[in-house]
Structures are given as C-alpha cells and as structure tokens.
Coordinates of C-alpha atoms in Angstrom, one line a residue:
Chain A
X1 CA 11.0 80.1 5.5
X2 CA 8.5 79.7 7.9
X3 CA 7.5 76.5 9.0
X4 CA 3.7 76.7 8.4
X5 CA 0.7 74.7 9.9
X6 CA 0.0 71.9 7.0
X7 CA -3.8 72.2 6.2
X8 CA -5.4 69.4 5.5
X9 CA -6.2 69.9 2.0
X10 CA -2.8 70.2 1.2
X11 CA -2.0 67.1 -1.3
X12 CA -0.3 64.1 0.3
X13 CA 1.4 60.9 -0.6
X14 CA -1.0 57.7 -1.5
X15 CA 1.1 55.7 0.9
X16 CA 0.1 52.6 -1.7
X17 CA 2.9 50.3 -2.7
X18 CA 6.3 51.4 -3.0
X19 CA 5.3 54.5 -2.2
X20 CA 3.9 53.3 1.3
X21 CA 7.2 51.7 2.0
X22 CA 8.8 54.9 1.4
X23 CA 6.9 57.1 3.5
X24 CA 6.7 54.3 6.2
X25 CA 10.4 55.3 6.8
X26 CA 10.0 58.4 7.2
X27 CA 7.7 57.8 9.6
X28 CA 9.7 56.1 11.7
X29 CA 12.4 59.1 11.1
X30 CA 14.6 57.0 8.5
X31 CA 15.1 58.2 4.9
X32 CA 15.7 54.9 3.0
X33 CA 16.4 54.2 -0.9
X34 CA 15.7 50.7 -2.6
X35 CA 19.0 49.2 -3.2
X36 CA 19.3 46.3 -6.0
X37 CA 20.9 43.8 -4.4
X38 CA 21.8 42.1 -7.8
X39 CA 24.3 45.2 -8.6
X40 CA 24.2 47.5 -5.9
X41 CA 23.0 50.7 -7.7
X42 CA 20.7 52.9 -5.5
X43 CA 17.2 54.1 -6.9
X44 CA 14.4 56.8 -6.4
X45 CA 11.6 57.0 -6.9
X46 CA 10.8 53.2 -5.8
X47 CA 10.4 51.0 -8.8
X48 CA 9.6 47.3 -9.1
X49 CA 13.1 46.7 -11.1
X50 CA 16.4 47.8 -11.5
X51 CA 16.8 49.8 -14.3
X52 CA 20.8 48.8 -14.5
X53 CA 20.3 45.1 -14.3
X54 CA 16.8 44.6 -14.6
X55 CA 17.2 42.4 -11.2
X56 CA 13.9 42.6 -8.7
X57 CA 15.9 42.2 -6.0
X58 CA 16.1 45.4 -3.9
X59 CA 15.8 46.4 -0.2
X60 CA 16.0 49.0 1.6
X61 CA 19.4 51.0 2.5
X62 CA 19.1 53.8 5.1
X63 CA 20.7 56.9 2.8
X64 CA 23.4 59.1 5.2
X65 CA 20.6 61.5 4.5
X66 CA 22.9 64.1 3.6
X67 CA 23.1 65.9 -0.1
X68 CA 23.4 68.9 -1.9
X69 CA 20.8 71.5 -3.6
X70 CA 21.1 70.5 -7.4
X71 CA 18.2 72.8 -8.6
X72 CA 15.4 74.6 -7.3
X73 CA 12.5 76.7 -8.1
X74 CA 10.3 79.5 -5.8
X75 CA 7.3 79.9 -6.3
X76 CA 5.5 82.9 -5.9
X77 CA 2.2 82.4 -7.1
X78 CA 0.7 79.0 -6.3
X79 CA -1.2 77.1 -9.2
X80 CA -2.4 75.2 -7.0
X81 CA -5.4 76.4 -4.4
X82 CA -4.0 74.2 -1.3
X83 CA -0.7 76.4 -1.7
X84 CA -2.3 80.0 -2.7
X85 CA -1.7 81.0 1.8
X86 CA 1.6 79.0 1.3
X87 CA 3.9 80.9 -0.5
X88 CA 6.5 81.4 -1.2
X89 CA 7.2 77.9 -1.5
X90 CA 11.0 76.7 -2.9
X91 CA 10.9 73.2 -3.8
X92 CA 14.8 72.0 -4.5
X93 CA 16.2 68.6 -6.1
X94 CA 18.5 67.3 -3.8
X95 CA 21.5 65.0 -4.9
X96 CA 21.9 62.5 -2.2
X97 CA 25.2 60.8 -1.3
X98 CA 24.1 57.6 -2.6
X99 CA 23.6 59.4 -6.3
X100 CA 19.7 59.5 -6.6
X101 CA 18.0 62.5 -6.1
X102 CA 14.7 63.4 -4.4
X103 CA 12.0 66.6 -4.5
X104 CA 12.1 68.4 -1.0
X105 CA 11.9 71.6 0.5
X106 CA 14.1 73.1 3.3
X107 CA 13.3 74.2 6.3
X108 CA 15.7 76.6 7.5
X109 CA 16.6 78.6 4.1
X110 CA 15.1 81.7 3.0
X111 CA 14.2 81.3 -0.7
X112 CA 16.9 84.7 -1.5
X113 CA 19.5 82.1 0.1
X114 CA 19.0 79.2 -2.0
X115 CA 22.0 77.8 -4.3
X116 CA 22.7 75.7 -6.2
X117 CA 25.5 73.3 -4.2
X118 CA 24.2 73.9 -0.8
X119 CA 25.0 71.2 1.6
X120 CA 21.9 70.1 3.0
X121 CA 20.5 67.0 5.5
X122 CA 17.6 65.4 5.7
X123 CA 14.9 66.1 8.8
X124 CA 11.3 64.9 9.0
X125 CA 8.1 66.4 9.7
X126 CA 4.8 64.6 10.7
X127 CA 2.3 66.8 8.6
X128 CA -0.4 64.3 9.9
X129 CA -0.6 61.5 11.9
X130 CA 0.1 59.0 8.9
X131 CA 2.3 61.1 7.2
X132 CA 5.9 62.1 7.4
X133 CA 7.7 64.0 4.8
X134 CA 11.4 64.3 4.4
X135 CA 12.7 67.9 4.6
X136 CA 16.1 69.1 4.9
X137 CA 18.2 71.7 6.2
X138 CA 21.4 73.6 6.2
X139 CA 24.4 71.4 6.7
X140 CA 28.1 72.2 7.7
X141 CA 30.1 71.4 4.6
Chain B
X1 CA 11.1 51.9 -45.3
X2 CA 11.9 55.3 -45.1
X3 CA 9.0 58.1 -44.7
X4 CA 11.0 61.0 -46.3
X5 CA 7.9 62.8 -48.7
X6 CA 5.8 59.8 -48.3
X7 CA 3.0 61.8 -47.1
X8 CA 1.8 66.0 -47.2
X9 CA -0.2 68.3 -44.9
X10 CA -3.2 69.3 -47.3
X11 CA -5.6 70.9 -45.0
X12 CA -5.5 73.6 -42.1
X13 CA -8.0 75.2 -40.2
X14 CA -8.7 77.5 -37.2
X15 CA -11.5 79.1 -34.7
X16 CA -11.0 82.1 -33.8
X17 CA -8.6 82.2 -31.1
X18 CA -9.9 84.0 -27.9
X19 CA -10.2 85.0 -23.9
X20 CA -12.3 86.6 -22.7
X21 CA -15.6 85.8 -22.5
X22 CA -14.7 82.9 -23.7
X23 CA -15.6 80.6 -27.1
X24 CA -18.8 80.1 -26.2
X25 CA -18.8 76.4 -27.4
X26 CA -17.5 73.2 -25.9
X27 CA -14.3 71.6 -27.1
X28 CA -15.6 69.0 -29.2
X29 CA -17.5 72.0 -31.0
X30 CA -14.1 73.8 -30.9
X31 CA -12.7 70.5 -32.7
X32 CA -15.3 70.1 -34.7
X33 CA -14.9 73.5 -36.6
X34 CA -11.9 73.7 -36.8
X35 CA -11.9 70.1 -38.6
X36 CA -14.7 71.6 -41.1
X37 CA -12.5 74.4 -42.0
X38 CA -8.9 72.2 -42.5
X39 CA -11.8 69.9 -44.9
X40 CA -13.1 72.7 -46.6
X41 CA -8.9 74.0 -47.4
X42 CA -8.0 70.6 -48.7
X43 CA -10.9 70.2 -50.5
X44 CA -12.5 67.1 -49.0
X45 CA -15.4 66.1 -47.5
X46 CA -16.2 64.6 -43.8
X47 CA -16.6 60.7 -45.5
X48 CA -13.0 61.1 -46.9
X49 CA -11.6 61.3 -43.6
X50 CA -10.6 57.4 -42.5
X51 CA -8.4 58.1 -39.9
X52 CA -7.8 60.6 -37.1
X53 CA -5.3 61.3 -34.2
X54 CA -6.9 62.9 -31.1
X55 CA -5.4 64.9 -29.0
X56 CA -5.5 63.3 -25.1
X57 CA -8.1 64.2 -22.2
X58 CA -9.9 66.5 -24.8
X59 CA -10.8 64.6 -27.6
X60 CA -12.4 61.3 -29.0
X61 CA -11.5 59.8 -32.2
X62 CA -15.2 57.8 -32.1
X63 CA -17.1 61.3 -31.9
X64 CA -15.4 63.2 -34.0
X65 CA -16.0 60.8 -36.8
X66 CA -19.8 60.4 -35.9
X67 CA -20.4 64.1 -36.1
X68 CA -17.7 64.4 -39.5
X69 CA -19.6 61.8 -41.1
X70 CA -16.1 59.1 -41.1
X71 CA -18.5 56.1 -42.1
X72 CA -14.7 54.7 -43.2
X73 CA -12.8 55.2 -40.0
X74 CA -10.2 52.4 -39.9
X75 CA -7.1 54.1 -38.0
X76 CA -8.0 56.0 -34.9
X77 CA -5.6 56.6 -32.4
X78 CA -4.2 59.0 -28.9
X79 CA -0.5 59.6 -28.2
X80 CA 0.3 59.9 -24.8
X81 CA 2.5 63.2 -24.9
X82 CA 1.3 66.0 -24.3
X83 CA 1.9 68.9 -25.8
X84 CA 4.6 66.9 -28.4
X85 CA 1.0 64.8 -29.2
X86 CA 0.8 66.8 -32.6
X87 CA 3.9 66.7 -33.6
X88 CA 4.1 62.8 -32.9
X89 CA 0.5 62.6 -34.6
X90 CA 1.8 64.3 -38.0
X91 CA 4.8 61.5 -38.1
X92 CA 2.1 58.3 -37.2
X93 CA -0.5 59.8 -39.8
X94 CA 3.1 59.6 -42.3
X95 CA 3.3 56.1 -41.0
X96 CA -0.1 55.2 -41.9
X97 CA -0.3 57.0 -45.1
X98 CA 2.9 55.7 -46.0
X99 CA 1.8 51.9 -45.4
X100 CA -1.8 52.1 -47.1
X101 CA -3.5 52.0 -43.6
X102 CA -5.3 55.0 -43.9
X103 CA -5.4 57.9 -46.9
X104 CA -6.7 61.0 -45.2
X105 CA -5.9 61.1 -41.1
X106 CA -7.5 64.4 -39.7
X107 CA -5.0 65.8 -36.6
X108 CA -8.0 67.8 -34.5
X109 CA -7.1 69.7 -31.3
X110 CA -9.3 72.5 -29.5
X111 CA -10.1 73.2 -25.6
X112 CA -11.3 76.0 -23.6
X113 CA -8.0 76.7 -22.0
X114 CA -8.9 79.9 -20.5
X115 CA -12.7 80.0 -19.9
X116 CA -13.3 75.9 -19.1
X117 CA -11.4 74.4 -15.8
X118 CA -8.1 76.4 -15.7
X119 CA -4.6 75.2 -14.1
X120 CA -4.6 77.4 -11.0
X121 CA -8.0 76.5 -10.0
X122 CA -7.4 72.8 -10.9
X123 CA -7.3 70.0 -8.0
X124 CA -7.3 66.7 -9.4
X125 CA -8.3 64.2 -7.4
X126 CA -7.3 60.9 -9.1
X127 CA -3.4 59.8 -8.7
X128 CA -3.6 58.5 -12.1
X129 CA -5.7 61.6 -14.2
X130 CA -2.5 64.2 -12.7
X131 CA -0.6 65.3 -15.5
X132 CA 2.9 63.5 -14.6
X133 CA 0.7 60.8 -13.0
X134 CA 1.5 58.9 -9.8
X135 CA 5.1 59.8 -9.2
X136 CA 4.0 63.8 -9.2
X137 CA 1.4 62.5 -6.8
X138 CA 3.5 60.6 -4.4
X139 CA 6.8 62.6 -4.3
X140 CA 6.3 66.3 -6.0
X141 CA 2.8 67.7 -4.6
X142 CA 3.1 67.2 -0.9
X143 CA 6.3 69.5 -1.6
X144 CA 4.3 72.1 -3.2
X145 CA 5.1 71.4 -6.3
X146 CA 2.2 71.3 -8.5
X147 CA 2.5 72.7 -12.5
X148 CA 4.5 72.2 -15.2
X149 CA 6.3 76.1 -14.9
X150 CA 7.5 74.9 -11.9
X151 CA 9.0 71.5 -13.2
X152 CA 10.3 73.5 -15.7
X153 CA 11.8 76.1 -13.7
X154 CA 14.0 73.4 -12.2
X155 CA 15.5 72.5 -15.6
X156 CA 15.5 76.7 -16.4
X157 CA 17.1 77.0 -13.0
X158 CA 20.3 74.3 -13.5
X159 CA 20.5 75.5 -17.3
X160 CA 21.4 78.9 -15.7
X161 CA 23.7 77.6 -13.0
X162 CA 25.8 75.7 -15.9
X163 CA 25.8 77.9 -19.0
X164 CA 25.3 81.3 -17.5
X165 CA 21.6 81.4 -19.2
X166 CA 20.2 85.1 -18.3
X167 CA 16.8 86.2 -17.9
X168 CA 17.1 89.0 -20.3
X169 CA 17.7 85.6 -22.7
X170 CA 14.4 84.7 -21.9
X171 CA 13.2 87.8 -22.4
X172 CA 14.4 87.7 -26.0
X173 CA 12.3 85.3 -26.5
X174 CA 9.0 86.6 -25.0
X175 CA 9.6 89.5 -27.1
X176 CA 10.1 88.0 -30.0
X177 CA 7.1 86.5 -30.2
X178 CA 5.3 89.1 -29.1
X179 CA 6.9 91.0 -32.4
X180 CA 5.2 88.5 -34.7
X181 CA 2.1 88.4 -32.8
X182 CA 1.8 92.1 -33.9
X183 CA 2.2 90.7 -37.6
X184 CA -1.0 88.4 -36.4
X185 CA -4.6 89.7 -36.7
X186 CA -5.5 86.2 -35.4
X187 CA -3.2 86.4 -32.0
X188 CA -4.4 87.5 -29.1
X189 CA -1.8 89.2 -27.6
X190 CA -2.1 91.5 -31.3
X191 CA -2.1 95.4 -30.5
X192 CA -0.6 93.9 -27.2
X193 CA 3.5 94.9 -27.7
X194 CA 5.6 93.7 -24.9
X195 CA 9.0 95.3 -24.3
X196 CA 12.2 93.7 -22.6
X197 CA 11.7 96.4 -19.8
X198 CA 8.4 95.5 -19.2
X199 CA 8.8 91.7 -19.4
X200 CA 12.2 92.1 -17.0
X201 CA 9.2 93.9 -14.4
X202 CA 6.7 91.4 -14.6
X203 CA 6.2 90.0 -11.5
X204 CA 7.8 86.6 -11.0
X205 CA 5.5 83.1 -10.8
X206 CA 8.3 80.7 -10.2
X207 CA 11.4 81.6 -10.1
X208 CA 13.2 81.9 -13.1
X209 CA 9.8 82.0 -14.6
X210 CA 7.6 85.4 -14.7
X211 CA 4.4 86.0 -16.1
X212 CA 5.6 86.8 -19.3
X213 CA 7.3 83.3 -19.7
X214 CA 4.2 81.7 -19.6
X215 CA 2.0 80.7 -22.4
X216 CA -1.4 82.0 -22.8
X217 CA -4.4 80.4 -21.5
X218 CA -6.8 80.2 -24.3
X219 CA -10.1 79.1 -26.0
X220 CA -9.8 77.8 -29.9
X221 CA -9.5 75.1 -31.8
X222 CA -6.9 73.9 -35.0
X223 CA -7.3 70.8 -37.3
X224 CA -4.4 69.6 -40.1
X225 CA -5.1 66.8 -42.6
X226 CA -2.7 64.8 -43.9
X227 CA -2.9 62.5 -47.3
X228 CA -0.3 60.6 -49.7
X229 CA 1.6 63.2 -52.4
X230 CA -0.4 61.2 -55.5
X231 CA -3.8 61.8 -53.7
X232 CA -2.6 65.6 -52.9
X233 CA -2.0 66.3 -57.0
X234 CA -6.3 66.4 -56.7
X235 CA -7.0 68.6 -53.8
X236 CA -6.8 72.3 -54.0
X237 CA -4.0 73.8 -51.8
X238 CA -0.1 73.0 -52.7
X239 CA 0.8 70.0 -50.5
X240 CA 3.5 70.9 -47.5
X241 CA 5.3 67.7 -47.9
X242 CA 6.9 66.0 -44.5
X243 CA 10.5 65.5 -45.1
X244 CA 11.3 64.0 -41.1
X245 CA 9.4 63.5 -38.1
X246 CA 9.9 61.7 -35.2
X247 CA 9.7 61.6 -31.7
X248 CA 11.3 60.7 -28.3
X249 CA 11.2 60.5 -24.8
X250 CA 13.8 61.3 -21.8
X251 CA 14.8 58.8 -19.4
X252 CA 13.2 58.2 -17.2
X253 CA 10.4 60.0 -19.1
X254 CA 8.1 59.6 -15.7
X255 CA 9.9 61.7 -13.3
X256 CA 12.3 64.7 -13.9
X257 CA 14.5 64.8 -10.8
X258 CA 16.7 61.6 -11.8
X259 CA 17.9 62.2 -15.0
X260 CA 21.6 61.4 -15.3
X261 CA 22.0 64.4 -18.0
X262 CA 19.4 66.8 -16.7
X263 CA 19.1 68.5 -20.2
X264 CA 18.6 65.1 -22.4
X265 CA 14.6 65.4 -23.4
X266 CA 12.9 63.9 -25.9
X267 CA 13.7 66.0 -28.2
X268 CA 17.7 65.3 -28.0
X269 CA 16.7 61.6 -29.4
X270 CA 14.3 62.7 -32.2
X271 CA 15.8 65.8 -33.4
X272 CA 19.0 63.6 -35.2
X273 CA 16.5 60.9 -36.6
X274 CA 14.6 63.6 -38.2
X275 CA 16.9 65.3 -39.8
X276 CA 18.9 62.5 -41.0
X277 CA 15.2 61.2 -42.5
X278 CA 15.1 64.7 -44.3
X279 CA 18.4 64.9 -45.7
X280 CA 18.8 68.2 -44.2
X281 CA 20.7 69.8 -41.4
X282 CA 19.4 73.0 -38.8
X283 CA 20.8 75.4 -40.9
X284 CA 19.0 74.3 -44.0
X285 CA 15.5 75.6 -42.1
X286 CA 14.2 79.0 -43.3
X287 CA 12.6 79.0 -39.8
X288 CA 11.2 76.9 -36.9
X289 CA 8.2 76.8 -35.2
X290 CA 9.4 75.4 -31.6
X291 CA 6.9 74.7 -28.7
X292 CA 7.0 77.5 -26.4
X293 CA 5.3 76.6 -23.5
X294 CA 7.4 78.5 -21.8
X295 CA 10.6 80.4 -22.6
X296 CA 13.2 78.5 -21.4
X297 CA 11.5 75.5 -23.7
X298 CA 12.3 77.5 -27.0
X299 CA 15.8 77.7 -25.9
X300 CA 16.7 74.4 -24.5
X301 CA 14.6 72.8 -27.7
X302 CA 16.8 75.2 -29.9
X303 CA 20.0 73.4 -28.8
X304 CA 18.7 69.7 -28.4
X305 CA 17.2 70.1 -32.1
X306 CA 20.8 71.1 -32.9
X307 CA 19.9 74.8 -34.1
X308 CA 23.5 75.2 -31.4
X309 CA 25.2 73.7 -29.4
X310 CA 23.9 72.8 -26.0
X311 CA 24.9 76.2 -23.4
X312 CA 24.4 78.4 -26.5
X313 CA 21.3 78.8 -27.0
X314 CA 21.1 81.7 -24.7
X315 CA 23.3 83.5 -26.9
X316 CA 21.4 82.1 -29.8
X317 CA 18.1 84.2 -28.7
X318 CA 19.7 87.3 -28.7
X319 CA 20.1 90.6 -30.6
X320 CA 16.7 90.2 -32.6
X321 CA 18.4 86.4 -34.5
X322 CA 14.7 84.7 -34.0
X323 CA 12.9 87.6 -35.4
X324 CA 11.5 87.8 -38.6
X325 CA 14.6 89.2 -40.7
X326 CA 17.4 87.1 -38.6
X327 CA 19.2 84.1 -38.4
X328 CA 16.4 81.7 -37.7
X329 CA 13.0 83.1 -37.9
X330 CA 11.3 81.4 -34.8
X331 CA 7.3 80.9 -33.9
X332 CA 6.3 83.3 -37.0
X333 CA 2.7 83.6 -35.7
X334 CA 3.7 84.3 -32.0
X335 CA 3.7 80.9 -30.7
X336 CA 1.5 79.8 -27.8
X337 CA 3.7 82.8 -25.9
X338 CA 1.8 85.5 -28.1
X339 CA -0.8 84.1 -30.3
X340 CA -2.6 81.4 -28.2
X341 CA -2.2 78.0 -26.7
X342 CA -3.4 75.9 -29.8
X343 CA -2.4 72.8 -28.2
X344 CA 0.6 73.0 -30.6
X345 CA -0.9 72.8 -33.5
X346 CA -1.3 76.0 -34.4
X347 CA 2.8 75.5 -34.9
X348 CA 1.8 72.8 -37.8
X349 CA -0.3 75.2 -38.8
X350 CA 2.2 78.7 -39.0
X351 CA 4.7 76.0 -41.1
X352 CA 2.5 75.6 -43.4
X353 CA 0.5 79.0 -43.9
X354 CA 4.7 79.8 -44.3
X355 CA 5.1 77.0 -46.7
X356 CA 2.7 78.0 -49.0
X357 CA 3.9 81.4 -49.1
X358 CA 0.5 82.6 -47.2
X359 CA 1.7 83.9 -44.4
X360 CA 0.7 87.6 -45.1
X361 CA 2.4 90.5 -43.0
X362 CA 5.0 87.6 -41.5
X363 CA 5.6 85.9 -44.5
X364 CA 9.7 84.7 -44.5
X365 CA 10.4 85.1 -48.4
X366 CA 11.1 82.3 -50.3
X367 CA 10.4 79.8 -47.5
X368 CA 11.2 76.4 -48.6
X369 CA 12.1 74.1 -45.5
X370 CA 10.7 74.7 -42.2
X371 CA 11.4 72.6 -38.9
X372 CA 8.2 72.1 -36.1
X373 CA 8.7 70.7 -32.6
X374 CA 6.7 69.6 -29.7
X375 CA 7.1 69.7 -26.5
X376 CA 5.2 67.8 -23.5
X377 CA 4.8 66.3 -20.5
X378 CA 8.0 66.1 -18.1
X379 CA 10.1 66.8 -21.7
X380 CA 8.5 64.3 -23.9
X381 CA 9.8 65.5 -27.7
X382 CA 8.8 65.7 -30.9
X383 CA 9.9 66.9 -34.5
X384 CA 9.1 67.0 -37.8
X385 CA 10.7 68.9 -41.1
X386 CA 8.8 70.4 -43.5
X387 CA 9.3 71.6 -47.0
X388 CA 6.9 73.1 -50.0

C-alpha cells in the first residue's frame, strides 16, 4: 500500500481532552493506553472511568506497541469524498498486547495480504504538523 | 407489569417508495403522508393522535403534531438508535399505552435517502452530529474509515474468520430479497431480479461487502399507529397485537473495536426478553422481518435473535430456507435490500400487511406470529413479536 501524501481535507483527530492526550503521544512517537491504577486493567478509547472498577484513577502506560490484525475491512469505493483518490484503503482492528484494541491501518501490507492474526507493530506518521497517527507494520512473529 | 397484548398496531401507511428523480417533497411532507394514510387505515383522525415517536435527525414530534392537528399531544419522544429507533418506538408506545400515558402514539419515519444529502457525498463537520459521534471522529476517520458498511465489514470480516461465513451466504440473502421484491409492486428493485452469479460479480465496496450487500438509497416515507386492544375493537382494520418487544445495546455501545465478544449486539440482550414476554420461542414465528441494512446484518441478527445458533446462521441462509415457501420466510416485502430503505419501518409495516392476511402475491398462509428487528448504530438492537 502506498504511502500517500495526506491532503488536508482528510478528517483528523479533535485533539480535545482525552483524545488530545492520546494523540500527544503519538506525537512524541509513544503509543500509550490509560491504565486504572485502582485495578490495573488497560483501556481504549480514553475514558474518564474504569469500566472494571469504576476508579478515575488512570495514567498513562506506554503499550509494547506490538499486536495482531483481529479484523479488517478494504475499501474500495470511499463513502467519503476526502478518501475517493485514496483507495484502496484497509482499515484493521489491532489487538494489542495489553488486551485493548485500536482502529489503524498498515503501512507495509498490500490489502490481498491482510489476515486475520498478522503480527503487526506500531510506527507513527506526522500527517501534519499537529498530528501524529499511529500506523503499524509487519512484525516478525 | 408485563406488556404481553397490552397494546396493537391499528394503522399503516406508505408513500410511494422511489429514486429517481426523487419524491419531490421534503421529509416532513414525506412524514406527513404517510401519517395521513396509517390515520385514514385505522380509522382515526389527526386530533386522536396524543402521542408520537420520531424518528432522530429527520423528524420533530412538535411539527408533526401542529400540521396533524395533535391539539392533545402529551407523550412525545426520540430514541437514540438508529435504525432499531422503530422497533424500540413500537415497545415505548406499548409502555405508554399500557400505563394510560397516551391512547393512540403515531410511529412516523420518511427521508429523502437517495435524492436529499446522500452518504458518499456527506462531510459532517460537527464531532458530535457524526453518526457514531466523537469516538468515530477521534479514532476511526483519520484511518479512513468513515460508513457504517465498513464498520460492519469488520464484524462480517471476523464472523468469516471464526465460522467459515461465505460470500455466496451473503448472497443468499441478497437474493432472497430480491425474490420477494418481485412479489412487490411497491419495491423498487421490482422487475429488477438479481441472480447469485450476478450478485457474486458485483463489484466490491468494502471488503466482504459488494454492492449488492448494501441497502438501497431511497426517497419515501412509512407511519404505524399503535392503540390499547379495547380501543382497537372500534377502529376498522383487525388489530396486529404486540406479544414482546424490547430492545438492547452492546457494550460498549459507543465504539465497535473493543468488544470482549465481538458478535454480542444489542440484539443478543433483547431478543431473550422478548420472547420470554411473548411466550413464544423462534420457531413459533411464521416469518421475520429482520433489519437488513446490509447482508451480513440479517444473518448475524438471525443467530443473536436465536433463529440458530451463533456460526450457523450462514448455513441457515441457504438453499432458498428464507424464501417464501421455506423454513423461515425472511423480509417478505424485500427488505431495505430490495424494496427500499424505509428507515425500518416498512419491516413493521410487511408484519402486519402479513398479519392481517393482506399481503397479496407474498402472502405466508395462515400467518399468525411474526418476529420484527432493528438494527442501528454500531449494533444497537431491537425486537418485537407480533401476532393476529
């Protein structure tokens, strides 16, 4: 999959909140999960509480950043008009070693390769100067 | 209190269903007539109506009343859920009915779903307005991922990986609806046969999903009114009485990726209640009218209803057993896959043209209990079970 040029209508991330936290790690090259620190279970997406123990206690724990594909999709015909040059896109779930799971694409996997299982690990791309998504490739199993 | 037969569907009523060019009337129009026509079937008037159940982003409970003449509106209400909203709507109106809060509740729905804004064109620019809200926003969109085939298709997708789940499965299903859609002057897709061969060619939108998984895009509008059994005895059409209904969500029903079990939807939750409500089990249903927004919907919704067993319902599809004439008669009318994308309620509305034995060319004989779902949002789920 080519890596193409990110226009800058493409949507992005509000970087509000959680959500800013989040993507303030990436930026800095650092995929992190909230952590409870009343129980210990990992979450994503951020959330103010812990499902699990209802603590709202958390910080953040820097994730191995390694996982494997659990599902994916390709899509072919974007349904949106910032991806219509874009595809084929394959967005995959990926399971991380901490449990939780998080929406990515890879970077180095043709869409006829995808499977389900794949080991995969996390790398990040600026797509602008605020913003750094967390992509993954191929990883030795 | 239990809601078992404690309230009836009295009233249904339709637009024309339609693409191109288009209805040629906004949605509150669409609404409108079709509420005129489910009041003319029951019998009532505009004035009778003191409580209605919009359907979200496209209608308004205040408006509808002012232009139906409510001058009694005293229960007026929106559930969040997409395309379950119906569903979920017909079990609230038995709520409401069933504890003297309101006597007739009017279910309207309508849109122009192919000539108003349409999804591929769509860029919302509000976190909050998205459908899936702020979490789609943040973590979905940047990663091209964008519409609900394409959440879906990662539930499709897995459903495959652990059961084996074929596309000629979900081909079954396209064509079956397409079948009854030829048994439907109303449906679009009428004159319009579909074979496995051709569906199996049709060129792919997200993988699993092609074309011909999809629902239609389309203008129209559909209405239901719902009443108490001792005030249906003076209206003109034989009640459809509401045996079960309810409704659930998955966990966490804001965000697909993290679901411990990735199959559990809303559905899975409501489908027991219901049917425990009714009395009945699946196989007491003469058929099912199941939300088929896509194809892989009808099948996972087959097996969290409890139709089979969860990893069957591929098998279930097959060899003609949701046509008319086999095991479980399934979206009579052609579903939003063949006859047009009602909003779901032209499902209410199938299940009860079925019920009262005026289904014409598609009729199932001797129809007496019928099953309904919805289906909406990232797998929100709702039910309800039907009977003459």
């Amino acid at each position: 999959m080519s890596q193409d040029t990110v226009a800058c209508d493409k949507p992005l991330p509000a970087l509000d909140g959680l959500s800013g936290q989040f993507y303030g790690w990436c930026r800095q090259g650092e995929l992190r999960f909230q952590r409870c620190t009343g129980c210990g279970a990992f979450r994503h997406v951020p959330r103010e509480m812990c499902p699990h123990c209802n603590s709202m206690e958390w910080e953040w724990a820097r994730s191995s950043g390694r996982g494997t594909v659990y599902t994916w999709t390709v899509v072919e015909r974007a349904l949106h008009p910032a991806f219509v040059n874009a595809t084929p896109i394959a967005p995959v779930v990926v399971e991380m070693e901490e449990g939780v799971r998080l929406l990515s694409t890879l970077v180095d996997c043709a869409p006829a390769d995808l499977a389900i299982g794949m080991p995969v690990e996390v790398v990040f791309e600026a797509v602008t100067p605020e913003v750094t998504l967390p992509r993954f490739r191929r990883a030795a199993r | 209190m239990e809601l078992k037969d404690k309230a009836c569907i009295v009233g249904i009523g339709e637009t024309r269903y339609c693409r191109k060019p288009g209805s040629g009337m906004s949605e509150e129009a669409l609404q409108l007539a079709a509420s005129r026509a489910a009041l003319e079937d029951a019998g009532l008037k505009g004035r009778d109506i003191d409580g209605i159940l919009a359907f979200p982003n496209v209608g308004k409970c205040e408006a509808l009343a002012a232009n139906l003449g409510s001058e009694n509106l005293r229960f007026a209400a929106i559930i969040h859920m997409g395309g379950a909203t119906p569903v979920a709507s017909l079990r609230l109106a038995a709520m409401a009915i069933a504890t003297g809060q309101a006597n007739h509740v009017l279910i309207p729905g309508g849109w122009n779903g192919y000539s108003g804004a349409r999804v591929r064109q769509t860029v919302s620019t509000d976190k909050h307005s998205l459908p899936g809200g702020g979490i789609a926003w943040d973590y979905y969109l940047p990663h091209g991922l964008t519409a609900p085939p394409q959440w879906y298709a990662l539930m499709a997708r897995r459903h495959m990986h652990e059961y084996g789940t074929t596309h000629a499965q979900f081909g079954a299903v396209a064509v079956a609806m397409r079948r009854h859609a030829q048994l439907n002057p109303g449906a679009v897709m009428c004159g319009k046969p579909l074979t496995i061969g051709e569906y199996l060619a049709s060129p792919m939108l997200a993988d699993p999903y092609r074309v011909n998984d999809c629902c239609l895009e389309t203008d129209g509008g559909t209405a239901v009114i719902v009443t108490s059994p001792e005030r249906a005895r003076d209206l003109g059409k034989p009640p459809v009485y509401i045996m079960g209904a309810a409704a659930g969500q998955p966990y966490p029903a804001d965000e697909i990726t993290n679901r411990r079990d990735f199959h559990r939807t809303g559905l899975t939750i409501a489908a027991p209640e219901a049917f425990r409500m009714a009395g009945v089990t699946p196989a007491d249903a003469d058929f099912a009218q199941i939300y088929d927004c896509f194809t892989f919907e009808v099948i996972q919704q087959l097996e969290e209803a409890g139709f089979c067993r969860r990893g069957e319902g591929g098998s279930f599809v097959e060899n003609g057993a949701i046509e008319l004439g086999g095991r479980l008669p399934v979206n009579t009318h052609g579903g939003l896959l063949s006859e047009a994308h009602s909003l779901g309620i032209g499902h209410i509305v199938e299940a009860v043209k079925q019920l009262r034995g005026a289904a014409g060319a598609r009729q199932v004989e001797g129809a007496r209990i019928g099953v309904v779902t919805g289906w909406g949002d990232f797998g929100d789920g709702s039910i309800a079970i039907l009977r003459r």
